[in-house]
JSON list of C-alpha atoms in Angstrom, two decimals:
[
{"chain": "A", "resi": 1, "resn": "UNK", "atom": "CA", "xyz": [17.08, -2.11, 5.25]},
{"chain": "A", "resi": 2, "resn": "UNK", "atom": "CA", "xyz": [20.58, -0.21, 4.81]},
{"chain": "A", "resi": 3, "resn": "UNK", "atom": "CA", "xyz": [23.59, -1.62, 3.34]},
{"chain": "A", "resi": 4, "resn": "UNK", "atom": "CA", "xyz": [26.31, 0.40, 2.02]},
{"chain": "A", "resi": 5, "resn": "UNK", "atom": "CA", "xyz": [25.84, 3.27, 0.35]},
{"chain": "A", "resi": 6, "resn": "UNK", "atom": "CA", "xyz": [26.03, 3.25, -3.24]},
{"chain": "A", "resi": 7, "resn": "UNK", "atom": "CA", "xyz": [28.91, 6.09, -4.74]},
{"chain": "A", "resi": 8, "resn": "UNK", "atom": "CA", "xyz": [27.88, 8.56, -7.03]},
{"chain": "A", "resi": 9, "resn": "UNK", "atom": "CA", "xyz": [25.35, 7.86, -9.82]},
{"chain": "A", "resi": 10, "resn": "UNK", "atom": "CA", "xyz": [23.79, 4.68, -8.52]},
{"chain": "A", "resi": 11, "resn": "UNK", "atom": "CA", "xyz": [20.98, 5.15, -11.24]},
{"chain": "A", "resi": 12, "resn": "UNK", "atom": "CA", "xyz": [23.06, 3.28, -13.95]},
{"chain": "A", "resi": 13, "resn": "UNK", "atom": "CA", "xyz": [21.49, 6.55, -15.84]},
{"chain": "A", "resi": 14, "resn": "UNK", "atom": "CA", "xyz": [22.54, 9.62, -16.94]},
{"chain": "A", "resi": 15, "resn": "UNK", "atom": "CA", "xyz": [22.61, 12.16, -14.59]},
{"chain": "A", "resi": 16, "resn": "UNK", "atom": "CA", "xyz": [20.20, 14.88, -14.98]},
{"chain": "A", "resi": 17, "resn": "UNK", "atom": "CA", "xyz": [21.28, 16.91, -12.81]},
{"chain": "A", "resi": 18, "resn": "UNK", "atom": "CA", "xyz": [24.48, 19.00, -13.01]},
{"chain": "A", "resi": 19, "resn": "UNK", "atom": "CA", "xyz": [27.01, 18.18, -10.18]},
{"chain": "A", "resi": 20, "resn": "UNK", "atom": "CA", "xyz": [26.96, 21.87, -8.23]},
{"chain": "A", "resi": 21, "resn": "UNK", "atom": "CA", "xyz": [31.15, 22.34, -7.59]},
{"chain": "A", "resi": 22, "resn": "UNK", "atom": "CA", "xyz": [31.30, 21.63, -3.94]},
{"chain": "A", "resi": 23, "resn": "UNK", "atom": "CA", "xyz": [32.65, 24.97, -2.20]},
{"chain": "A", "resi": 24, "resn": "UNK", "atom": "CA", "xyz": [32.94, 26.34, 1.06]},
{"chain": "A", "resi": 25, "resn": "UNK", "atom": "CA", "xyz": [30.11, 28.60, 1.15]},
{"chain": "A", "resi": 26, "resn": "UNK", "atom": "CA", "xyz": [28.52, 25.88, -0.47]},
{"chain": "A", "resi": 27, "resn": "UNK", "atom": "CA", "xyz": [29.08, 23.36, 2.51]},
{"chain": "A", "resi": 28, "resn": "UNK", "atom": "CA", "xyz": [27.47, 26.54, 4.79]},
{"chain": "A", "resi": 29, "resn": "UNK", "atom": "CA", "xyz": [24.65, 26.93, 2.91]},
{"chain": "A", "resi": 30, "resn": "UNK", "atom": "CA", "xyz": [24.10, 22.80, 3.04]},
{"chain": "A", "resi": 31, "resn": "UNK", "atom": "CA", "xyz": [25.04, 23.09, 6.42]},
{"chain": "A", "resi": 32, "resn": "UNK", "atom": "CA", "xyz": [22.28, 25.82, 8.14]},
{"chain": "A", "resi": 33, "resn": "UNK", "atom": "CA", "xyz": [19.41, 25.06, 10.40]},
{"chain": "A", "resi": 34, "resn": "UNK", "atom": "CA", "xyz": [16.90, 26.22, 7.06]},
{"chain": "A", "resi": 35, "resn": "UNK", "atom": "CA", "xyz": [18.19, 23.58, 4.83]},
{"chain": "A", "resi": 36, "resn": "UNK", "atom": "CA", "xyz": [14.78, 21.48, 4.07]},
{"chain": "A", "resi": 37, "resn": "UNK", "atom": "CA", "xyz": [14.51, 18.17, 5.22]},
{"chain": "A", "resi": 38, "resn": "UNK", "atom": "CA", "xyz": [13.19, 15.90, 3.58]},
{"chain": "A", "resi": 39, "resn": "UNK", "atom": "CA", "xyz": [10.38, 14.22, 4.90]},
{"chain": "A", "resi": 40, "resn": "UNK", "atom": "CA", "xyz": [9.94, 10.47, 5.81]},
{"chain": "A", "resi": 41, "resn": "UNK", "atom": "CA", "xyz": [8.76, 9.08, 2.65]},
{"chain": "A", "resi": 42, "resn": "UNK", "atom": "CA", "xyz": [11.99, 10.75, 0.51]},
{"chain": "A", "resi": 43, "resn": "UNK", "atom": "CA", "xyz": [14.14, 9.18, 3.52]},
{"chain": "A", "resi": 44, "resn": "UNK", "atom": "CA", "xyz": [13.01, 6.03, 3.39]},
{"chain": "A", "resi": 45, "resn": "UNK", "atom": "CA", "xyz": [12.42, 5.87, -0.63]},
{"chain": "A", "resi": 46, "resn": "UNK", "atom": "CA", "xyz": [16.13, 6.61, -0.41]},
{"chain": "A", "resi": 47, "resn": "UNK", "atom": "CA", "xyz": [16.86, 3.70, 1.42]},
{"chain": "A", "resi": 48, "resn": "UNK", "atom": "CA", "xyz": [15.12, 1.72, -0.49]},
{"chain": "A", "resi": 49, "resn": "UNK", "atom": "CA", "xyz": [17.14, 2.98, -3.30]},
{"chain": "A", "resi": 50, "resn": "UNK", "atom": "CA", "xyz": [20.67, 2.66, -2.34]},
{"chain": "A", "resi": 51, "resn": "UNK", "atom": "CA", "xyz": [18.85, -0.72, -0.33]},
{"chain": "A", "resi": 52, "resn": "UNK", "atom": "CA", "xyz": [18.06, -2.24, -4.52]},
{"chain": "A", "resi": 53, "resn": "UNK", "atom": "CA", "xyz": [21.44, -0.77, -5.74]},
{"chain": "A", "resi": 54, "resn": "UNK", "atom": "CA", "xyz": [23.40, -2.42, -3.21]},
{"chain": "A", "resi": 55, "resn": "UNK", "atom": "CA", "xyz": [21.52, -5.67, -4.28]},
{"chain": "A", "resi": 56, "resn": "UNK", "atom": "CA", "xyz": [21.72, -5.71, -8.14]},
{"chain": "A", "resi": 57, "resn": "UNK", "atom": "CA", "xyz": [25.95, -5.16, -7.26]},
{"chain": "A", "resi": 58, "resn": "UNK", "atom": "CA", "xyz": [26.02, -7.60, -5.40]},
{"chain": "A", "resi": 59, "resn": "UNK", "atom": "CA", "xyz": [24.08, -10.33, -7.67]},
{"chain": "A", "resi": 60, "resn": "UNK", "atom": "CA", "xyz": [26.23, -12.84, -9.42]},
{"chain": "A", "resi": 61, "resn": "UNK", "atom": "CA", "xyz": [26.68, -11.31, -12.39]},
{"chain": "A", "resi": 62, "resn": "UNK", "atom": "CA", "xyz": [25.99, -7.97, -11.22]},
{"chain": "A", "resi": 63, "resn": "UNK", "atom": "CA", "xyz": [23.84, -6.43, -12.61]},
{"chain": "A", "resi": 64, "resn": "UNK", "atom": "CA", "xyz": [23.29, -2.40, -14.69]},
{"chain": "A", "resi": 65, "resn": "UNK", "atom": "CA", "xyz": [19.78, -0.98, -13.45]},
{"chain": "A", "resi": 66, "resn": "UNK", "atom": "CA", "xyz": [19.19, -0.63, -17.12]},
{"chain": "A", "resi": 67, "resn": "UNK", "atom": "CA", "xyz": [19.60, -4.84, -17.74]},
{"chain": "A", "resi": 68, "resn": "UNK", "atom": "CA", "xyz": [17.17, -4.97, -13.92]},
{"chain": "A", "resi": 69, "resn": "UNK", "atom": "CA", "xyz": [14.16, -6.69, -15.68]},
{"chain": "A", "resi": 70, "resn": "UNK", "atom": "CA", "xyz": [10.40, -7.84, -13.66]},
{"chain": "A", "resi": 71, "resn": "UNK", "atom": "CA", "xyz": [12.50, -10.73, -13.01]},
{"chain": "A", "resi": 72, "resn": "UNK", "atom": "CA", "xyz": [14.56, -9.82, -11.08]},
{"chain": "A", "resi": 73, "resn": "UNK", "atom": "CA", "xyz": [12.39, -7.57, -8.65]},
{"chain": "A", "resi": 74, "resn": "UNK", "atom": "CA", "xyz": [10.74, -10.41, -8.26]},
{"chain": "A", "resi": 75, "resn": "UNK", "atom": "CA", "xyz": [14.20, -11.41, -6.71]},
{"chain": "A", "resi": 76, "resn": "UNK", "atom": "CA", "xyz": [14.58, -8.93, -4.92]},
{"chain": "A", "resi": 77, "resn": "UNK", "atom": "CA", "xyz": [11.90, -9.71, -2.83]},
{"chain": "A", "resi": 78, "resn": "UNK", "atom": "CA", "xyz": [11.76, -13.34, -2.35]},
{"chain": "A", "resi": 79, "resn": "UNK", "atom": "CA", "xyz": [15.23, -12.61, -0.74]},
{"chain": "A", "resi": 80, "resn": "UNK", "atom": "CA", "xyz": [14.06, -9.77, 1.36]},
{"chain": "A", "resi": 81, "resn": "UNK", "atom": "CA", "xyz": [11.92, -12.41, 2.99]},
{"chain": "A", "resi": 82, "resn": "UNK", "atom": "CA", "xyz": [14.91, -13.20, 5.67]},
{"chain": "A", "resi": 83, "resn": "UNK", "atom": "CA", "xyz": [14.27, -10.52, 7.24]},
{"chain": "A", "resi": 84, "resn": "UNK", "atom": "CA", "xyz": [10.72, -10.53, 7.87]},
{"chain": "A", "resi": 85, "resn": "UNK", "atom": "CA", "xyz": [8.69, -10.98, 11.21]},
{"chain": "A", "resi": 86, "resn": "UNK", "atom": "CA", "xyz": [5.71, -12.17, 9.95]},
{"chain": "A", "resi": 87, "resn": "UNK", "atom": "CA", "xyz": [4.47, -14.93, 10.53]},
{"chain": "A", "resi": 88, "resn": "UNK", "atom": "CA", "xyz": [2.81, -16.78, 7.55]},
{"chain": "A", "resi": 89, "resn": "UNK", "atom": "CA", "xyz": [0.71, -20.62, 8.24]},
{"chain": "A", "resi": 90, "resn": "UNK", "atom": "CA", "xyz": [1.67, -22.61, 6.11]},
{"chain": "A", "resi": 91, "resn": "UNK", "atom": "CA", "xyz": [-1.56, -24.31, 5.08]},
{"chain": "A", "resi": 92, "resn": "UNK", "atom": "CA", "xyz": [-0.64, -27.83, 7.43]},
{"chain": "A", "resi": 93, "resn": "UNK", "atom": "CA", "xyz": [-0.12, -25.27, 10.00]},
{"chain": "A", "resi": 94, "resn": "UNK", "atom": "CA", "xyz": [-3.21, -26.01, 12.36]},
{"chain": "A", "resi": 95, "resn": "UNK", "atom": "CA", "xyz": [-3.20, -22.34, 13.26]},
{"chain": "A", "resi": 96, "resn": "UNK", "atom": "CA", "xyz": [-3.62, -21.77, 9.13]},
{"chain": "A", "resi": 97, "resn": "UNK", "atom": "CA", "xyz": [-5.85, -19.29, 9.07]},
{"chain": "A", "resi": 98, "resn": "UNK", "atom": "CA", "xyz": [-6.19, -18.02, 13.04]},
{"chain": "A", "resi": 99, "resn": "UNK", "atom": "CA", "xyz": [-5.47, -14.63, 13.61]},
{"chain": "A", "resi": 100, "resn": "UNK", "atom": "CA", "xyz": [-4.02, -15.04, 17.25]},
{"chain": "A", "resi": 101, "resn": "UNK", "atom": "CA", "xyz": [-2.72, -18.36, 17.52]},
{"chain": "A", "resi": 102, "resn": "UNK", "atom": "CA", "xyz": [-2.91, -19.42, 21.16]},
{"chain": "A", "resi": 103, "resn": "UNK", "atom": "CA", "xyz": [1.24, -21.83, 21.01]},
{"chain": "A", "resi": 104, "resn": "UNK", "atom": "CA", "xyz": [4.37, -20.97, 19.19]},
{"chain": "A", "resi": 105, "resn": "UNK", "atom": "CA", "xyz": [4.04, -22.56, 16.32]},
{"chain": "A", "resi": 106, "resn": "UNK", "atom": "CA", "xyz": [7.07, -23.71, 13.62]},
{"chain": "A", "resi": 107, "resn": "UNK", "atom": "CA", "xyz": [5.81, -21.18, 10.62]},
{"chain": "A", "resi": 108, "resn": "UNK", "atom": "CA", "xyz": [8.95, -19.33, 8.83]},
{"chain": "A", "resi": 109, "resn": "UNK", "atom": "CA", "xyz": [8.26, -14.84, 9.18]},
{"chain": "A", "resi": 110, "resn": "UNK", "atom": "CA", "xyz": [7.90, -12.92, 5.75]},
{"chain": "A", "resi": 111, "resn": "UNK", "atom": "CA", "xyz": [7.48, -10.18, 4.71]},
{"chain": "A", "resi": 112, "resn": "UNK", "atom": "CA", "xyz": [4.47, -8.51, 5.02]},
{"chain": "A", "resi": 113, "resn": "UNK", "atom": "CA", "xyz": [1.97, -8.09, 2.45]},
{"chain": "A", "resi": 114, "resn": "UNK", "atom": "CA", "xyz": [1.37, -3.89, 3.10]},
{"chain": "A", "resi": 115, "resn": "UNK", "atom": "CA", "xyz": [5.30, -3.51, 3.76]},
{"chain": "A", "resi": 116, "resn": "UNK", "atom": "CA", "xyz": [6.61, -4.81, 0.61]},
{"chain": "A", "resi": 117, "resn": "UNK", "atom": "CA", "xyz": [3.43, -3.36, -1.33]},
{"chain": "A", "resi": 118, "resn": "UNK", "atom": "CA", "xyz": [4.77, -0.21, -0.57]},
{"chain": "A", "resi": 119, "resn": "UNK", "atom": "CA", "xyz": [8.09, -0.58, -0.80]},
{"chain": "A", "resi": 120, "resn": "UNK", "atom": "CA", "xyz": [7.25, -1.08, -5.01]},
{"chain": "A", "resi": 121, "resn": "UNK", "atom": "CA", "xyz": [5.49, 1.34, -5.06]},
{"chain": "A", "resi": 122, "resn": "UNK", "atom": "CA", "xyz": [8.74, 3.60, -3.62]},
{"chain": "A", "resi": 123, "resn": "UNK", "atom": "CA", "xyz": [11.42, 1.65, -5.74]},
{"chain": "A", "resi": 124, "resn": "UNK", "atom": "CA", "xyz": [8.49, 3.00, -9.11]},
{"chain": "A", "resi": 125, "resn": "UNK", "atom": "CA", "xyz": [9.10, 6.40, -7.81]},
{"chain": "A", "resi": 126, "resn": "UNK", "atom": "CA", "xyz": [12.47, 6.50, -7.28]},
{"chain": "A", "resi": 127, "resn": "UNK", "atom": "CA", "xyz": [13.77, 4.09, -10.64]},
{"chain": "A", "resi": 128, "resn": "UNK", "atom": "CA", "xyz": [12.10, 6.80, -12.69]},
{"chain": "A", "resi": 129, "resn": "UNK", "atom": "CA", "xyz": [13.64, 9.41, -10.60]},
{"chain": "A", "resi": 130, "resn": "UNK", "atom": "CA", "xyz": [16.98, 8.61, -10.77]},
{"chain": "A", "resi": 131, "resn": "UNK", "atom": "CA", "xyz": [16.19, 8.32, -15.11]},
{"chain": "A", "resi": 132, "resn": "UNK", "atom": "CA", "xyz": [14.43, 5.87, -15.96]},
{"chain": "A", "resi": 133, "resn": "UNK", "atom": "CA", "xyz": [11.99, 5.35, -18.80]},
{"chain": "A", "resi": 134, "resn": "UNK", "atom": "CA", "xyz": [8.03, 5.36, -17.22]},
{"chain": "A", "resi": 135, "resn": "UNK", "atom": "CA", "xyz": [7.23, 2.39, -19.59]},
{"chain": "A", "resi": 136, "resn": "UNK", "atom": "CA", "xyz": [9.98, 0.47, -19.10]},
{"chain": "A", "resi": 137, "resn": "UNK", "atom": "CA", "xyz": [9.94, 0.92, -15.02]},
{"chain": "A", "resi": 138, "resn": "UNK", "atom": "CA", "xyz": [10.54, -3.48, -13.27]},
{"chain": "A", "resi": 139, "resn": "UNK", "atom": "CA", "xyz": [8.60, -2.48, -10.56]},
{"chain": "A", "resi": 140, "resn": "UNK", "atom": "CA", "xyz": [5.31, -1.84, -12.27]},
{"chain": "A", "resi": 141, "resn": "UNK", "atom": "CA", "xyz": [6.09, -5.03, -14.18]},
{"chain": "A", "resi": 142, "resn": "UNK", "atom": "CA", "xyz": [2.44, -7.23, -14.81]},
{"chain": "A", "resi": 143, "resn": "UNK", "atom": "CA", "xyz": [4.50, -10.68, -12.60]},
{"chain": "A", "resi": 144, "resn": "UNK", "atom": "CA", "xyz": [5.69, -7.96, -10.24]},
{"chain": "A", "resi": 145, "resn": "UNK", "atom": "CA", "xyz": [1.87, -7.33, -9.68]},
{"chain": "A", "resi": 146, "resn": "UNK", "atom": "CA", "xyz": [0.54, -10.62, -10.08]},
{"chain": "A", "resi": 147, "resn": "UNK", "atom": "CA", "xyz": [3.44, -11.56, -7.65]},
{"chain": "A", "resi": 148, "resn": "UNK", "atom": "CA", "xyz": [1.94, -8.79, -4.92]},
{"chain": "A", "resi": 149, "resn": "UNK", "atom": "CA", "xyz": [-1.51, -9.87, -5.73]},
{"chain": "A", "resi": 150, "resn": "UNK", "atom": "CA", "xyz": [-0.92, -13.75, -4.57]},
{"chain": "A", "resi": 151, "resn": "UNK", "atom": "CA", "xyz": [1.16, -12.66, -2.29]},
{"chain": "A", "resi": 152, "resn": "UNK", "atom": "CA", "xyz": [-2.14, -10.82, -0.28]},
{"chain": "A", "resi": 153, "resn": "UNK", "atom": "CA", "xyz": [-4.50, -12.94, -1.04]},
{"chain": "A", "resi": 154, "resn": "UNK", "atom": "CA", "xyz": [-2.38, -16.36, 1.03]},
{"chain": "A", "resi": 155, "resn": "UNK", "atom": "CA", "xyz": [-0.95, -14.17, 4.33]},
{"chain": "A", "resi": 156, "resn": "UNK", "atom": "CA", "xyz": [-4.92, -13.04, 4.66]},
{"chain": "A", "resi": 157, "resn": "UNK", "atom": "CA", "xyz": [-5.65, -16.94, 4.24]},
{"chain": "A", "resi": 158, "resn": "UNK", "atom": "CA", "xyz": [-2.44, -17.90, 6.13]},
{"chain": "A", "resi": 159, "resn": "UNK", "atom": "CA", "xyz": [-3.11, -15.12, 9.05]},
{"chain": "A", "resi": 160, "resn": "UNK", "atom": "CA", "xyz": [-6.47, -15.09, 8.92]},
{"chain": "A", "resi": 161, "resn": "UNK", "atom": "CA", "xyz": [-6.72, -11.44, 7.82]},
{"chain": "A", "resi": 162, "resn": "UNK", "atom": "CA", "xyz": [-8.57, -9.27, 5.56]},
{"chain": "A", "resi": 163, "resn": "UNK", "atom": "CA", "xyz": [-7.16, -6.23, 3.57]},
{"chain": "A", "resi": 164, "resn": "UNK", "atom": "CA", "xyz": [-10.06, -5.42, 1.53]},
{"chain": "A", "resi": 165, "resn": "UNK", "atom": "CA", "xyz": [-10.67, -1.96, 2.61]},
{"chain": "A", "resi": 166, "resn": "UNK", "atom": "CA", "xyz": [-13.61, -0.34, 3.41]},
{"chain": "A", "resi": 167, "resn": "UNK", "atom": "CA", "xyz": [-14.84, 2.25, 0.88]},
{"chain": "A", "resi": 168, "resn": "UNK", "atom": "CA", "xyz": [-15.28, 5.32, 2.13]},
{"chain": "A", "resi": 169, "resn": "UNK", "atom": "CA", "xyz": [-18.72, 6.91, 1.41]},
{"chain": "A", "resi": 170, "resn": "UNK", "atom": "CA", "xyz": [-18.93, 10.43, 0.52]},
{"chain": "A", "resi": 171, "resn": "UNK", "atom": "CA", "xyz": [-19.83, 13.14, 3.25]},
{"chain": "A", "resi": 172, "resn": "UNK", "atom": "CA", "xyz": [-22.82, 14.21, 0.89]},
{"chain": "A", "resi": 173, "resn": "UNK", "atom": "CA", "xyz": [-24.11, 11.13, -0.21]},
{"chain": "A", "resi": 174, "resn": "UNK", "atom": "CA", "xyz": [-23.78, 10.40, 4.06]},
{"chain": "A", "resi": 175, "resn": "UNK", "atom": "CA", "xyz": [-26.47, 13.65, 4.71]},
{"chain": "A", "resi": 176, "resn": "UNK", "atom": "CA", "xyz": [-28.27, 12.44, 2.40]},
{"chain": "A", "resi": 177, "resn": "UNK", "atom": "CA", "xyz": [-29.04, 8.77, 3.95]},
{"chain": "A", "resi": 178, "resn": "UNK", "atom": "CA", "xyz": [-29.06, 11.03, 7.25]},
{"chain": "A", "resi": 179, "resn": "UNK", "atom": "CA", "xyz": [-32.42, 12.78, 6.12]},
{"chain": "A", "resi": 180, "resn": "UNK", "atom": "CA", "xyz": [-33.23, 10.01, 4.82]},
{"chain": "A", "resi": 181, "resn": "UNK", "atom": "CA", "xyz": [-33.48, 8.36, 7.97]},
{"chain": "A", "resi": 182, "resn": "UNK", "atom": "CA", "xyz": [-34.95, 11.50, 9.72]},
{"chain": "A", "resi": 183, "resn": "UNK", "atom": "CA", "xyz": [-37.64, 11.71, 7.66]},
{"chain": "A", "resi": 184, "resn": "UNK", "atom": "CA", "xyz": [-38.86, 8.46, 7.76]},
{"chain": "A", "resi": 185, "resn": "UNK", "atom": "CA", "xyz": [-38.61, 8.04, 11.14]},
{"chain": "A", "resi": 186, "resn": "UNK", "atom": "CA", "xyz": [-40.78, 11.92, 11.63]},
{"chain": "A", "resi": 187, "resn": "UNK", "atom": "CA", "xyz": [-43.85, 9.39, 9.24]},
{"chain": "A", "resi": 188, "resn": "UNK", "atom": "CA", "xyz": [-43.77, 6.85, 10.75]},
{"chain": "A", "resi": 189, "resn": "UNK", "atom": "CA", "xyz": [-44.10, 9.33, 14.48]},
{"chain": "A", "resi": 190, "resn": "UNK", "atom": "CA", "xyz": [-47.78, 10.96, 12.59]},
{"chain": "A", "resi": 191, "resn": "UNK", "atom": "CA", "xyz": [-50.39, 10.45, 14.17]},
{"chain": "A", "resi": 192, "resn": "UNK", "atom": "CA", "xyz": [-53.22, 9.37, 11.45]},
{"chain": "A", "resi": 193, "resn": "UNK", "atom": "CA", "xyz": [-55.82, 12.14, 10.47]},
{"chain": "A", "resi": 194, "resn": "UNK", "atom": "CA", "xyz": [-59.02, 12.67, 12.44]},
{"chain": "A", "resi": 195, "resn": "UNK", "atom": "CA", "xyz": [-62.56, 10.22, 10.72]},
{"chain": "A", "resi": 196, "resn": "UNK", "atom": "CA", "xyz": [-64.41, 13.29, 9.23]},
{"chain": "A", "resi": 197, "resn": "UNK", "atom": "CA", "xyz": [-67.98, 14.10, 10.81]},
{"chain": "A", "resi": 198, "resn": "UNK", "atom": "CA", "xyz": [-71.16, 12.23, 9.61]},
{"chain": "A", "resi": 199, "resn": "UNK", "atom": "CA", "xyz": [-72.88, 14.03, 7.16]},
{"chain": "A", "resi": 200, "resn": "UNK", "atom": "CA", "xyz": [-76.11, 15.24, 6.99]},
{"chain": "A", "resi": 201, "resn": "UNK", "atom": "CA", "xyz": [-77.50, 12.97, 5.20]},
{"chain": "A", "resi": 202, "resn": "UNK", "atom": "CA", "xyz": [-76.44, 10.18, 7.51]},
{"chain": "A", "resi": 203, "resn": "UNK", "atom": "CA", "xyz": [-77.79, 11.87, 10.70]},
{"chain": "A", "resi": 204, "resn": "UNK", "atom": "CA", "xyz": [-80.90, 12.22, 8.74]},
{"chain": "A", "resi": 205, "resn": "UNK", "atom": "CA", "xyz": [-81.64, 7.95, 8.15]},
{"chain": "A", "resi": 206, "resn": "UNK", "atom": "CA", "xyz": [-80.55, 7.36, 11.07]},
{"chain": "A", "resi": 207, "resn": "UNK", "atom": "CA", "xyz": [-83.29, 9.46, 12.91]}
]
C-alpha cells in the first residue's frame, strides 16, 4: 500500500545519521549499477513505514510518532481491513468453518492474520531503526499481541484452517529414530535358535 511519500525524517525522532550533501559526485555514485539494491524485505518495510507515517499525518487530530501508542496501532490495523482480500465468514454464515465454500456469501473481506502479523514485525523493526526506544515500541505493545492472537484464532475457526506450525524435528533426532526402526525390524526378523540336543542322561533313561 503506497500512499504519499513522506517528507524527510518521517520518524518524528532526531535523525541519528548525519546529512550527506548532494553533490554531482554523490549523485553519480548513488546511481551507479554497483550501488547496493535493497532486499525485498527492506523495500516492503520502507513502504509499510511510509504508509503508517502517512496514516498518522492524516489522523484527526494529526499524531506525531512519539505520541503513538498501541491503541493507535490497533486503529491502523482496523483501518487496513477495508483493503483486505481474505474472506472471513461470520458465525451465522452457513459456510462458517468451511475451508472451501461451495458458493459465494456476503461475508466481509479482511486482512489475513498472516499479513497483519508480518506487517507488525516489519513496523516494529522500522520503529527502532528510526530512533524509537525498544521499551516504548507501540508495535510490541501487549494489546497488539492480544489483538493478533484473537484475529488468528477467529480466522482459523471461520475459515476452517489451522495456523499451527508443525515443529521440525532436529536432523540428529530423526536419524536416531530411523536407526531404532531398523534395529527393531532386524530383531523381528531374527530366526530363533534350534533347541539343544538331548543330554546323555536323557538318552540313557529312554533306553
